[in-house]
mmCIF file of C-alpha atoms in Angstrom:
data_model
loop_
_atom_site.group_PDB
_atom_site.id
_atom_site.type_symbol
_atom_site.label_atom_id
_atom_site.label_comp_id
_atom_site.label_asym_id
_atom_site.label_seq_id
_atom_site.Cartn_x
_atom_site.Cartn_y
_atom_site.Cartn_z
ATOM 1 C CA MET A 271 40.768 -17.799 -47.888
ATOM 2 C CA ASP A 272 41.945 -16.360 -44.607
ATOM 3 C CA ASP A 273 44.656 -13.992 -43.998
ATOM 4 C CA PRO A 274 47.871 -15.826 -42.626
ATOM 5 C CA ARG A 275 48.851 -11.988 -40.911
ATOM 6 C CA LEU A 276 45.916 -12.457 -38.806
ATOM 7 C CA THR A 277 45.023 -15.916 -38.703
ATOM 8 C CA PRO A 278 47.067 -18.115 -35.964
ATOM 9 C CA ALA A 279 46.893 -21.725 -38.262
ATOM 10 C CA ARG A 280 49.792 -23.307 -40.091
ATOM 11 C CA PRO A 281 49.216 -27.055 -40.795
ATOM 12 C CA ASP A 282 50.979 -28.091 -37.572
ATOM 13 C CA LEU A 283 48.433 -26.154 -35.174
ATOM 14 C CA ALA A 284 46.272 -23.938 -34.594
ATOM 15 C CA ALA A 285 44.305 -21.599 -32.272
ATOM 16 C CA LYS A 286 41.364 -23.931 -30.838
ATOM 17 C CA TYR A 287 38.626 -20.911 -31.558
ATOM 18 C CA LEU A 288 39.820 -21.829 -35.409
ATOM 19 C CA GLU A 289 38.683 -25.534 -35.051
ATOM 20 C CA GLY A 290 36.361 -26.288 -37.651
ATOM 21 C CA LYS A 291 36.934 -23.322 -39.572
ATOM 22 C CA VAL A 292 40.847 -24.389 -40.329
ATOM 23 C CA SER A 293 42.432 -27.743 -41.257
ATOM 24 C CA ALA A 294 45.387 -28.626 -38.820
ATOM 25 C CA ALA A 295 46.951 -31.201 -37.259
ATOM 26 C CA ARG A 296 45.835 -29.981 -33.683
ATOM 27 C CA PHE A 297 43.970 -27.368 -32.047
ATOM 28 C CA VAL A 298 45.122 -25.252 -28.756
ATOM 29 C CA GLU A 299 43.436 -22.938 -26.453
ATOM 30 C CA GLY A 300 46.575 -20.377 -25.695
ATOM 31 C CA GLU A 301 48.127 -19.030 -22.929
ATOM 32 C CA GLU A 302 48.197 -15.156 -22.451
ATOM 33 C CA PHE A 303 51.603 -13.748 -22.044
ATOM 34 C CA GLU A 304 52.947 -9.916 -21.737
ATOM 35 C CA ILE A 305 55.894 -8.060 -23.667
ATOM 36 C CA THR A 306 58.455 -7.287 -21.039
ATOM 37 C CA GLU A 307 61.339 -5.852 -23.360
ATOM 38 C CA PRO A 308 60.956 -2.666 -24.445
ATOM 39 C CA VAL A 309 60.600 -3.553 -28.004
ATOM 40 C CA ALA A 310 60.149 -6.836 -29.185
ATOM 41 C CA PRO A 311 60.199 -7.785 -32.656
ATOM 42 C CA LEU A 312 57.726 -9.938 -34.408
ATOM 43 C CA ARG A 313 59.002 -12.538 -36.967
ATOM 44 C CA SER A 314 58.166 -14.506 -39.728
ATOM 45 C CA GLN A 315 59.918 -17.236 -38.728
ATOM 46 C CA PRO A 316 61.877 -17.850 -35.457
ATOM 47 C CA SER A 317 65.035 -16.659 -36.414
ATOM 48 C CA ALA A 318 66.794 -13.755 -35.649
ATOM 49 C CA GLU A 319 67.592 -13.311 -39.597
ATOM 50 C CA ALA A 320 63.627 -13.385 -40.499
ATOM 51 C CA GLU A 321 62.108 -10.618 -41.528
ATOM 52 C CA GLN A 322 60.177 -8.662 -38.650
ATOM 53 C CA LEU A 323 56.999 -8.483 -39.653
ATOM 54 C CA THR A 324 55.432 -5.820 -36.674
ATOM 55 C CA GLN A 325 56.797 -4.995 -33.087
ATOM 56 C CA ALA A 326 55.531 -5.484 -29.715
ATOM 57 C CA LEU A 327 55.824 -2.757 -27.183
ATOM 58 C CA ARG A 328 56.442 -3.426 -23.634
ATOM 59 C CA GLY A 329 53.216 -3.932 -21.394
ATOM 60 C CA GLU A 330 51.315 -5.038 -24.845
ATOM 61 C CA ARG A 331 49.523 -9.291 -24.317
ATOM 62 C CA ILE A 332 50.207 -11.378 -26.619
ATOM 63 C CA THR A 333 48.291 -15.345 -27.072
ATOM 64 C CA ILE A 334 50.918 -17.641 -27.315
ATOM 65 C CA TYR A 335 50.379 -21.258 -28.878
ATOM 66 C CA GLU A 336 53.759 -22.881 -28.618
ATOM 67 C CA ARG A 337 57.238 -22.146 -27.527
ATOM 68 C CA ASN A 338 60.180 -24.542 -28.669
ATOM 69 C CA ASP A 339 63.055 -25.685 -27.504
ATOM 70 C CA GLU A 340 65.474 -22.804 -29.653
ATOM 71 C CA GLY A 341 63.870 -19.799 -27.777
ATOM 72 C CA TRP A 342 61.028 -18.968 -29.490
ATOM 73 C CA ALA A 343 57.287 -18.426 -28.876
ATOM 74 C CA TRP A 344 54.387 -17.936 -31.448
ATOM 75 C CA GLY A 345 51.363 -16.092 -30.901
ATOM 76 C CA GLN A 346 48.882 -13.653 -31.759
ATOM 77 C CA LEU A 347 48.836 -9.856 -30.832
ATOM 78 C CA VAL A 348 45.575 -8.653 -28.686
ATOM 79 C CA SER A 349 45.466 -5.434 -29.340
ATOM 80 C CA ASP A 350 45.577 -5.530 -33.796
ATOM 81 C CA GLY A 351 45.793 -9.535 -33.971
ATOM 82 C CA TYR A 352 48.935 -10.076 -35.387
ATOM 83 C CA VAL A 353 50.249 -13.418 -35.912
ATOM 84 C CA GLY A 354 54.554 -14.534 -35.759
ATOM 85 C CA TRP A 355 57.098 -14.952 -34.026
ATOM 86 C CA LEU A 356 59.283 -13.482 -30.901
ATOM 87 C CA ALA A 357 61.969 -14.276 -29.057
ATOM 88 C CA ASP A 358 60.489 -16.043 -25.802
ATOM 89 C CA ARG A 359 63.314 -14.116 -23.564
ATOM 90 C CA ALA A 360 60.431 -10.906 -24.149
ATOM 91 C CA LEU A 361 57.268 -12.503 -22.375
ATOM 92 C CA ALA A 362 56.593 -13.092 -19.015
ATOM 93 C CA LYS A 363 52.861 -14.196 -17.211
ATOM 94 C CA PRO A 364 51.084 -10.704 -16.692
ATOM 95 C CA ARG A 365 50.323 -9.469 -13.858
ATOM 96 C CA ALA A 366 48.600 -6.309 -12.622
ATOM 97 C CA ARG A 367 46.515 -4.843 -15.751
ATOM 98 C CA PRO A 368 48.292 -1.535 -16.886
ATOM 99 C CA THR A 369 47.712 1.527 -15.144
ATOM 100 C CA HIS A 370 49.340 3.881 -17.266
ATOM 101 C CA LYS A 371 51.030 4.154 -20.792
ATOM 102 C CA ILE A 372 54.127 6.585 -22.321
ATOM 103 C CA THR A 373 53.361 9.496 -23.915
ATOM 104 C CA ALA A 374 56.526 11.014 -24.064
ATOM 105 C CA LEU A 375 58.451 9.598 -27.680
ATOM 106 C CA ARG A 376 60.477 7.883 -25.085
ATOM 107 C CA THR A 377 61.151 7.817 -21.813
ATOM 108 C CA LEU A 378 63.966 6.280 -19.157
ATOM 109 C CA ALA A 379 63.839 4.504 -15.857
ATOM 110 C CA PHE A 380 65.313 4.750 -13.273
ATOM 111 C CA PRO A 381 66.171 2.646 -9.752
ATOM 112 C CA GLY A 382 65.346 5.583 -7.546
ATOM 113 C CA PRO A 383 64.028 9.095 -7.184
ATOM 114 C CA SER A 384 66.781 10.295 -8.828
ATOM 115 C CA ILE A 385 67.696 11.834 -12.286
ATOM 116 C CA LYS A 386 71.364 11.572 -11.274
ATOM 117 C CA LEU A 387 70.972 7.381 -11.436
ATOM 118 C CA PRO A 388 72.137 5.547 -13.885
ATOM 119 C CA PRO A 389 68.833 4.271 -15.923
ATOM 120 C CA ILE A 390 67.833 1.249 -15.876
ATOM 121 C CA GLU A 391 65.769 0.694 -18.806
ATOM 122 C CA SER A 392 64.457 2.749 -21.731
ATOM 123 C CA LEU A 393 60.598 2.980 -22.663
ATOM 124 C CA VAL A 394 58.859 4.169 -25.749
ATOM 125 C CA LEU A 395 55.479 5.935 -26.590
ATOM 126 C CA GLY A 396 53.099 3.337 -26.308
ATOM 127 C CA SER A 397 54.894 0.740 -23.758
ATOM 128 C CA THR A 398 52.001 0.282 -20.809
ATOM 129 C CA VAL A 399 53.271 0.133 -16.852
ATOM 130 C CA THR A 400 51.507 -0.555 -13.396
ATOM 131 C CA VAL A 401 51.980 2.715 -11.382
ATOM 132 C CA THR A 402 51.864 1.302 -7.611
ATOM 133 C CA GLY A 403 52.969 5.121 -6.127
ATOM 134 C CA HIS A 404 54.293 7.775 -6.646
ATOM 135 C CA GLN A 405 57.696 10.181 -5.571
ATOM 136 C CA ASP A 406 58.535 13.914 -5.709
ATOM 137 C CA VAL A 407 58.683 13.997 -9.853
ATOM 138 C CA PHE A 408 58.696 10.024 -10.121
ATOM 139 C CA ALA A 409 56.089 7.716 -10.909
ATOM 140 C CA LEU A 410 56.652 4.173 -9.262
ATOM 141 C CA THR A 411 55.852 0.860 -11.076
ATOM 142 C CA GLN A 412 55.451 -2.321 -9.991
ATOM 143 C CA GLU A 413 59.353 -3.453 -11.491
ATOM 144 C CA GLY A 414 60.361 -0.560 -8.837
ATOM 145 C CA TRP A 415 61.464 1.426 -11.587
ATOM 146 C CA TYR A 416 61.178 5.149 -11.251
ATOM 147 C CA LEU A 417 59.446 7.113 -13.967
ATOM 148 C CA PRO A 418 59.077 11.058 -15.088
ATOM 149 C CA ALA A 419 55.851 11.746 -14.164
ATOM 150 C CA ARG A 420 54.833 14.081 -17.098
ATOM 151 C CA HIS A 421 55.464 11.011 -19.566
ATOM 152 C CA LEU A 422 52.905 9.396 -18.384
ATOM 153 C CA HIS A 423 49.311 9.560 -18.695
ATOM 154 C CA PRO A 424 46.288 7.224 -17.149
ATOM 155 C CA PHE A 425 45.420 4.101 -19.626
ATOM 156 C CA ASP A 426 42.446 5.481 -20.980
ATOM 157 C CA TRP A 427 44.151 8.771 -21.680
ATOM 158 C CA ARG A 428 43.458 10.056 -25.277
ATOM 159 C CA GLU A 429 45.362 12.521 -27.491
ATOM 160 C CA ASP A 430 43.478 15.188 -28.945
ATOM 161 C CA ASP A 431 44.981 15.316 -32.421
ATOM 162 C CA PHE A 432 46.732 11.910 -33.666
ATOM 163 C CA VAL A 433 48.408 13.939 -36.389
ATOM 164 C CA ALA A 434 50.185 15.825 -34.538
ATOM 165 C CA VAL A 435 51.612 12.392 -32.489
ATOM 166 C CA ALA A 436 52.530 11.396 -35.902
ATOM 167 C CA GLU A 437 54.156 15.200 -36.448
ATOM 168 C CA ARG A 438 56.498 14.181 -33.526
ATOM 169 C CA PHE A 439 57.955 11.191 -35.377
ATOM 170 C CA VAL A 440 59.625 13.474 -37.657
ATOM 171 C CA GLY A 441 63.234 12.863 -38.232
ATOM 172 C CA THR A 442 62.408 9.033 -37.307
ATOM 173 C CA PRO A 443 64.710 6.119 -39.082
ATOM 174 C CA TYR A 444 62.438 4.184 -41.080
ATOM 175 C CA LEU A 445 62.336 0.982 -40.188
ATOM 176 C CA TRP A 446 60.292 -2.292 -41.599
ATOM 177 C CA GLY A 447 57.942 -3.430 -39.147
ATOM 178 C CA GLY A 448 59.037 -0.695 -36.749
ATOM 179 C CA LYS A 449 56.230 1.268 -34.504
ATOM 180 C CA SER A 450 58.447 3.306 -32.001
ATOM 181 C CA SER A 451 61.091 6.442 -32.507
ATOM 182 C CA LEU A 452 63.897 3.929 -32.991
ATOM 183 C CA GLY A 453 62.490 2.756 -36.171
ATOM 184 C CA ILE A 454 59.411 3.276 -38.018
ATOM 185 C CA ASP A 455 57.775 2.322 -41.239
ATOM 186 C CA CYS A 456 54.724 4.451 -42.611
ATOM 187 C CA SER A 457 51.406 2.100 -41.478
ATOM 188 C CA GLY A 458 53.387 1.936 -37.854
ATOM 189 C CA LEU A 459 53.205 5.139 -37.889
ATOM 190 C CA VAL A 460 49.591 5.726 -38.306
ATOM 191 C CA GLN A 461 48.625 2.839 -35.603
ATOM 192 C CA VAL A 462 50.754 3.957 -33.222
ATOM 193 C CA ALA A 463 49.369 7.906 -33.587
ATOM 194 C CA LEU A 464 45.451 6.584 -34.308
ATOM 195 C CA SER A 465 46.179 3.914 -31.034
ATOM 196 C CA SER A 466 47.469 7.464 -29.179
ATOM 197 C CA SER A 467 43.557 9.072 -29.663
ATOM 198 C CA GLY A 468 42.400 5.512 -28.912
ATOM 199 C CA ILE A 469 41.118 4.662 -32.580
ATOM 200 C CA GLY A 470 41.329 1.104 -33.210
ATOM 201 C CA CYS A 471 44.068 0.420 -36.372
ATOM 202 C CA PRO A 472 45.167 -2.388 -38.379
ATOM 203 C CA ARG A 473 48.652 -2.947 -38.604
ATOM 204 C CA ASP A 474 49.904 -3.005 -42.299
ATOM 205 C CA SER A 475 48.406 -0.238 -44.934
ATOM 206 C CA ASP A 476 46.422 -2.388 -47.076
ATOM 207 C CA LEU A 477 44.447 -3.502 -43.994
ATOM 208 C CA GLN A 478 43.989 0.263 -43.383
ATOM 209 C CA GLN A 479 42.756 1.832 -46.350
ATOM 210 C CA GLN A 480 40.470 -1.574 -46.016
ATOM 211 C CA GLY A 481 39.320 -0.675 -42.666
ATOM 212 C CA LEU A 482 39.418 2.782 -42.082
ATOM 213 C CA GLY A 483 37.435 5.535 -42.469
ATOM 214 C CA ARG A 484 35.134 6.393 -46.404
ATOM 215 C CA ALA A 485 37.362 7.014 -49.195
ATOM 216 C CA LEU A 486 36.556 10.760 -50.559
ATOM 217 C CA SER A 487 35.466 11.345 -53.589
ATOM 218 C CA ALA A 488 37.498 13.392 -56.740
ATOM 219 C CA ALA A 489 36.407 16.962 -55.398
ATOM 220 C CA GLU A 490 36.856 15.754 -51.816
ATOM 221 C CA SER A 491 40.488 14.751 -52.931
ATOM 222 C CA ALA A 492 41.323 18.122 -54.020
ATOM 223 C CA ARG A 493 40.760 19.324 -50.872
ATOM 224 C CA LEU A 494 42.511 17.595 -48.465
ATOM 225 C CA GLN A 495 41.710 17.622 -44.716
ATOM 226 C CA ARG A 496 44.176 17.264 -41.753
ATOM 227 C CA GLY A 497 44.042 13.557 -40.892
ATOM 228 C CA ASP A 498 43.324 12.172 -44.371
ATOM 229 C CA LEU A 499 45.106 9.446 -45.009
ATOM 230 C CA LEU A 500 46.556 8.698 -48.380
ATOM 231 C CA PHE A 501 46.971 5.067 -49.792
ATOM 232 C CA TRP A 502 49.610 3.835 -52.539
ATOM 233 C CA ARG A 503 49.961 0.397 -53.418
ATOM 234 C CA GLY A 504 51.969 -0.820 -49.961
ATOM 235 C CA HIS A 505 52.264 2.391 -48.883
ATOM 236 C CA VAL A 506 50.560 5.590 -46.860
ATOM 237 C CA ALA A 507 50.511 8.841 -45.814
ATOM 238 C CA ILE A 508 48.779 11.728 -43.200
ATOM 239 C CA ALA A 509 47.752 14.874 -44.245
ATOM 240 C CA ARG A 510 49.173 17.320 -42.350
ATOM 241 C CA ASP A 511 47.208 19.977 -44.185
ATOM 242 C CA ALA A 512 45.581 20.887 -47.723
ATOM 243 C CA ALA A 513 49.466 21.146 -48.514
ATOM 244 C CA THR A 514 51.259 18.813 -47.094
ATOM 245 C CA ILE A 515 51.573 15.324 -45.766
ATOM 246 C CA LEU A 516 53.388 13.507 -43.402
ATOM 247 C CA HIS A 517 55.273 9.373 -43.625
ATOM 248 C CA ALA A 518 57.556 7.562 -42.812
ATOM 249 C CA ASN A 519 58.738 6.277 -45.947
ATOM 250 C CA ALA A 520 62.528 4.320 -47.760
ATOM 251 C CA HIS A 521 62.873 6.896 -50.054
ATOM 252 C CA HIS A 522 63.855 9.420 -47.395
ATOM 253 C CA MET A 523 64.698 6.472 -45.108
ATOM 254 C CA ALA A 524 63.140 8.622 -42.562
ATOM 255 C CA THR A 525 59.729 10.189 -41.203
ATOM 256 C CA VAL A 526 59.476 13.467 -43.509
ATOM 257 C CA ILE A 527 56.637 16.346 -44.158
ATOM 258 C CA GLU A 528 56.896 16.503 -47.749
ATOM 259 C CA ASP A 529 54.790 18.700 -50.149
ATOM 260 C CA THR A 530 51.652 16.722 -51.296
ATOM 261 C CA GLN A 531 51.590 17.049 -54.918
ATOM 262 C CA GLU A 532 55.304 17.016 -55.320
ATOM 263 C CA ALA A 533 55.441 13.306 -53.241
ATOM 264 C CA ILE A 534 52.569 12.223 -55.710
ATOM 265 C CA ALA A 535 53.886 13.001 -58.791
ATOM 266 C CA ARG A 536 57.437 11.335 -57.379
ATOM 267 C CA ILE A 537 55.789 7.977 -56.672
ATOM 268 C CA LYS A 538 53.596 8.026 -59.266
ATOM 269 C CA ALA A 539 57.404 7.998 -61.118
ATOM 270 C CA SER A 540 58.141 5.218 -59.771
ATOM 271 C CA GLY A 541 55.168 3.396 -60.834
ATOM 272 C CA ASN A 542 52.775 3.609 -58.258
ATOM 273 C CA ALA A 543 49.713 5.891 -58.302
ATOM 274 C CA ILE A 544 47.335 6.966 -55.784
ATOM 275 C CA ALA A 545 45.264 4.007 -54.752
ATOM 276 C CA ALA A 546 42.621 6.019 -52.151
ATOM 277 C CA ILE A 547 42.090 9.213 -50.002
ATOM 278 C CA LYS A 548 40.194 8.893 -46.749
ATOM 279 C CA ARG A 549 38.522 10.626 -43.713
ATOM 280 C CA LEU A 550 38.325 9.347 -40.641
ATOM 281 C CA ALA A 551 35.054 11.006 -40.086
#
């Protein structure tokens, strides 16, 4: 059966590209939109009280298959294929393709080239913008925002060490479905960090376990290397070195650095043993 997280299909409606593969009352082509809010929750149902499945960041693209009269839109994120509902107000027709991405954990957008002006927006790591010019230490975007140029890099720029990116999130509150420094979950941390290094990554930990790297043998697992991924049922952590891991978790309700063996023992005591350890290269 197709994974519903990644398959834009319901009994009443499905994406046109799925015609002949799934059953639905009607099939639609879909229309691409751009996320305009700094962080837009993607939910399981068209309701602000529904579960947050993941988040879309400003500049991301999404293919929308339905917009209802209650202010909700249903579609599929272009970046990782995740399907869900988000508030219609977070959408706009795409303009120019992004030229830069935010590489600071958070940055502020000013209405002019001065840090003394009251900020008009905040953006998080991984958001994308279209830069149209520069003035002093600011980059000017197509919206007329002035962003600190040092907080941006060209769209195709890649971080050298994805673990170092993840380490910058230490102390970030744990948030189910989150993927920003305002709140993040375990698989969101892995996805954001790997994406910063140009490595495609599924959204959820089970999909990451299936799709990333190679499984380590017992002997290899005893000698963890920086960047190895440790998987439990419903959880993932990143090895910082042979002795410590980094993970966003509900036990601490934060992203923390923890002794690897102590974490494994603590999680095992709750009935969840290590399922796999994988190495990306």
